[in-house]
PDB file of C-alpha atoms in Angstrom:
ATOM      1  CA  UNK H 276     187.633  -8.099  16.516  1.00 69.00           C
ATOM      2  CA  UNK H 277     184.557  -6.722  18.232  1.00 88.00           C
ATOM      3  CA  UNK H 278     181.506  -4.940  16.885  1.00 92.00           C
ATOM      4  CA  UNK H 279     183.171  -1.521  17.108  1.00 91.00           C
ATOM      5  CA  UNK H 280     185.994  -2.678  14.840  1.00 92.00           C
ATOM      6  CA  UNK H 281     183.576  -4.253  12.399  1.00 94.00           C
ATOM      7  CA  UNK H 282     181.431  -1.112  12.143  1.00 94.00           C
ATOM      8  CA  UNK H 283     184.370   1.253  11.692  1.00 93.00           C
ATOM      9  CA  UNK H 284     186.145  -0.995   9.199  1.00 94.00           C
ATOM     10  CA  UNK H 285     182.977  -1.603   7.184  1.00 95.00           C
ATOM     11  CA  UNK H 286     182.236   2.130   7.024  1.00 94.00           C
ATOM     12  CA  UNK H 287     185.755   2.803   5.735  1.00 94.00           C
ATOM     13  CA  UNK H 288     185.672  -0.104   3.270  1.00 96.00           C
ATOM     14  CA  UNK H 289     182.277   0.822   1.814  1.00 95.00           C
ATOM     15  CA  UNK H 290     183.074   4.518   1.506  1.00 94.00           C
ATOM     16  CA  UNK H 291     186.378   3.705  -0.210  1.00 95.00           C
ATOM     17  CA  UNK H 292     184.588   1.422  -2.684  1.00 96.00           C
ATOM     18  CA  UNK H 293     182.060   4.149  -3.491  1.00 93.00           C
ATOM     19  CA  UNK H 294     184.838   6.672  -4.109  1.00 94.00           C
ATOM     20  CA  UNK H 295     186.860   4.271  -6.244  1.00 95.00           C
ATOM     21  CA  UNK H 296     183.815   3.774  -8.447  1.00 93.00           C
ATOM     22  CA  UNK H 297     183.135   7.529  -8.436  1.00 93.00           C
ATOM     23  CA  UNK H 298     186.418   8.072 -10.288  1.00 93.00           C
ATOM     24  CA  UNK H 299     184.695   6.527 -13.309  1.00 95.00           C
ATOM     25  CA  UNK H 300     181.985   9.214 -13.303  1.00 95.00           C
ATOM     26  CA  UNK H 301     182.052  12.663 -14.888  1.00 96.00           C
ATOM     27  CA  UNK H 302     181.537  15.809 -12.823  1.00 95.00           C
ATOM     28  CA  UNK H 303     178.103  16.089 -14.393  1.00 96.00           C
ATOM     29  CA  UNK H 304     177.190  12.589 -13.226  1.00 95.00           C
ATOM     30  CA  UNK H 305     178.580  13.238  -9.735  1.00 95.00           C
ATOM     31  CA  UNK H 306     176.504  16.411  -9.427  1.00 93.00           C
ATOM     32  CA  UNK H 307     173.237  15.263 -11.005  1.00 92.00           C
ATOM     33  CA  UNK H 308     170.344  15.461  -8.520  1.00 88.00           C
ATOM     34  CA  UNK H 309     169.303  12.000  -7.416  1.00 82.00           C
ATOM     35  CA  UNK H 310     165.814  13.038  -6.372  1.00 74.00           C
ATOM     36  CA  UNK H 311     165.778  10.605  -3.475  1.00 64.00           C
ATOM     37  CA  UNK H 312     166.786  12.645  -0.452  1.00 59.00           C
ATOM     38  CA  UNK H 313     165.516  15.878   0.973  1.00 62.00           C
ATOM     39  CA  UNK H 314     167.013  17.213   4.174  1.00 59.00           C
ATOM     40  CA  UNK H 315     164.554  16.632   7.027  1.00 61.00           C
ATOM     41  CA  UNK H 316     165.729  19.735   8.882  1.00 60.00           C
ATOM     42  CA  UNK H 317     165.635  23.187   7.294  1.00 59.00           C
ATOM     43  CA  UNK H 318     169.190  24.018   8.449  1.00 57.00           C
ATOM     44  CA  UNK H 319     170.667  20.725   7.265  1.00 59.00           C
ATOM     45  CA  UNK H 320     172.177  20.782   3.757  1.00 60.00           C
ATOM     46  CA  UNK H 321     170.680  18.562   1.111  1.00 62.00           C
ATOM     47  CA  UNK H 322     172.641  15.536  -0.033  1.00 68.00           C
ATOM     48  CA  UNK H 323     170.736  15.136  -3.253  1.00 82.00           C
ATOM     49  CA  UNK H 324     173.754  14.306  -5.427  1.00 88.00           C
ATOM     50  CA  UNK H 325     176.191  11.446  -5.219  1.00 91.00           C
ATOM     51  CA  UNK H 326     179.070  13.857  -4.606  1.00 93.00           C
ATOM     52  CA  UNK H 327     177.206  15.609  -1.786  1.00 89.00           C
ATOM     53  CA  UNK H 328     176.456  12.286  -0.106  1.00 87.00           C
ATOM     54  CA  UNK H 329     180.046  11.038  -0.120  1.00 91.00           C
ATOM     55  CA  UNK H 330     181.379  14.460   0.899  1.00 92.00           C
ATOM     56  CA  UNK H 331     179.045  14.317   3.904  1.00 89.00           C
ATOM     57  CA  UNK H 332     180.315  10.834   4.867  1.00 90.00           C
ATOM     58  CA  UNK H 333     183.846  12.157   5.092  1.00 94.00           C
ATOM     59  CA  UNK H 334     183.019  15.620   6.402  1.00 92.00           C
ATOM     60  CA  UNK H 335     181.203  14.239   9.453  1.00 91.00           C
ATOM     61  CA  UNK H 336     184.343  12.320  10.449  1.00 94.00           C
ATOM     62  CA  UNK H 337     186.443  15.455   9.923  1.00 95.00           C
ATOM     63  CA  UNK H 338     184.067  17.440  12.166  1.00 93.00           C
ATOM     64  CA  UNK H 339     184.358  14.887  14.978  1.00 93.00           C
ATOM     65  CA  UNK H 340     188.136  14.720  14.618  1.00 95.00           C
ATOM     66  CA  UNK H 341     188.463  18.507  14.741  1.00 95.00           C
ATOM     67  CA  UNK H 342     186.106  18.802  17.708  1.00 94.00           C
ATOM     68  CA  UNK H 343     187.946  16.173  19.754  1.00 93.00           C
ATOM     69  CA  UNK H 344     191.372  17.602  18.888  1.00 93.00           C
ATOM     70  CA  UNK H 345     190.314  21.247  19.231  1.00 94.00           C
ATOM     71  CA  UNK H 346     191.255  22.065  15.638  1.00 93.00           C
ATOM     72  CA  UNK H 347     189.699  24.122  12.892  1.00 92.00           C
ATOM     73  CA  UNK H 348     188.216  22.122  10.030  1.00 87.00           C
ATOM     74  CA  UNK H 349     190.554  21.846   7.056  1.00 79.00           C
ATOM     75  CA  UNK H 350     189.477  22.862   3.562  1.00 82.00           C
ATOM     76  CA  UNK H 351     188.731  19.840   1.445  1.00 87.00           C
ATOM     77  CA  UNK H 352     189.122  18.695  -2.145  1.00 94.00           C
ATOM     78  CA  UNK H 353     185.780  17.252  -3.288  1.00 95.00           C
ATOM     79  CA  UNK H 354     187.072  15.471  -6.390  1.00 94.00           C
ATOM     80  CA  UNK H 355     186.956  11.665  -6.170  1.00 94.00           C
ATOM     81  CA  UNK H 356     190.750  11.498  -5.735  1.00 94.00           C
ATOM     82  CA  UNK H 357     190.684  14.330  -3.198  1.00 95.00           C
ATOM     83  CA  UNK H 358     187.911  12.589  -1.287  1.00 95.00           C
ATOM     84  CA  UNK H 359     189.917   9.350  -1.245  1.00 94.00           C
ATOM     85  CA  UNK H 360     192.833  11.237   0.312  1.00 94.00           C
ATOM     86  CA  UNK H 361     190.522  12.871   2.855  1.00 94.00           C
ATOM     87  CA  UNK H 362     188.974   9.470   3.597  1.00 94.00           C
ATOM     88  CA  UNK H 363     192.349   7.926   4.404  1.00 92.00           C
ATOM     89  CA  UNK H 364     193.215  10.663   6.857  1.00 92.00           C
ATOM     90  CA  UNK H 365     189.827  11.310   8.440  1.00 95.00           C
ATOM     91  CA  UNK H 366     188.716   7.711   8.873  1.00 95.00           C
ATOM     92  CA  UNK H 367     192.077   6.615  10.321  1.00 94.00           C
ATOM     93  CA  UNK H 368     191.941   9.377  12.944  1.00 95.00           C
ATOM     94  CA  UNK H 369     188.251   8.772  13.659  1.00 95.00           C
ATOM     95  CA  UNK H 370     188.856   5.045  14.114  1.00 95.00           C
ATOM     96  CA  UNK H 371     191.657   5.777  16.591  1.00 95.00           C
ATOM     97  CA  UNK H 372     189.363   8.073  18.592  1.00 95.00           C
ATOM     98  CA  UNK H 373     186.535   5.524  18.705  1.00 94.00           C
ATOM     99  CA  UNK H 374     188.844   2.660  19.622  1.00 94.00           C
ATOM    100  CA  UNK H 375     190.415   4.770  22.354  1.00 94.00           C
ATOM    101  CA  UNK H 376     186.978   5.498  23.819  1.00 94.00           C
ATOM    102  CA  UNK H 377     186.133   1.801  23.651  1.00 94.00           C
ATOM    103  CA  UNK H 378     189.424   0.614  25.132  1.00 94.00           C
ATOM    104  CA  UNK H 379     189.214   3.112  27.986  1.00 95.00           C
ATOM    105  CA  UNK H 380     185.504   2.437  28.645  1.00 93.00           C
ATOM    106  CA  UNK H 381     184.540   6.094  28.064  1.00 92.00           C
ATOM    107  CA  UNK H 382     181.293   5.565  26.123  1.00 91.00           C
ATOM    108  CA  UNK H 383     179.349   7.772  28.568  1.00 91.00           C
ATOM    109  CA  UNK H 384     181.801  10.717  28.486  1.00 83.00           C
TER     110      UNK H 384
END
């Protein structure tokens, strides 16, 4: 296992753990402003709730996957269970893309 594998696998593992714990929270708790993050760029959405932060973790992978595959972004379920399902799909595809780039030595493409 190299560093690429460790980074991808840790990202997936940690995000999954966060979402598994999120199932214990109410919608109100998931959507309560945290008061710790303000978007640094005026066009970038705020991730000032727990739900918004974990949605962004998954959404960014979905964006990369769609861009590489030339697809339109799918609509997503933002409930904890829906996010877990999206995580499984998006992170698996993203990991395959990254490992392909690594294995083929295409980091500069």
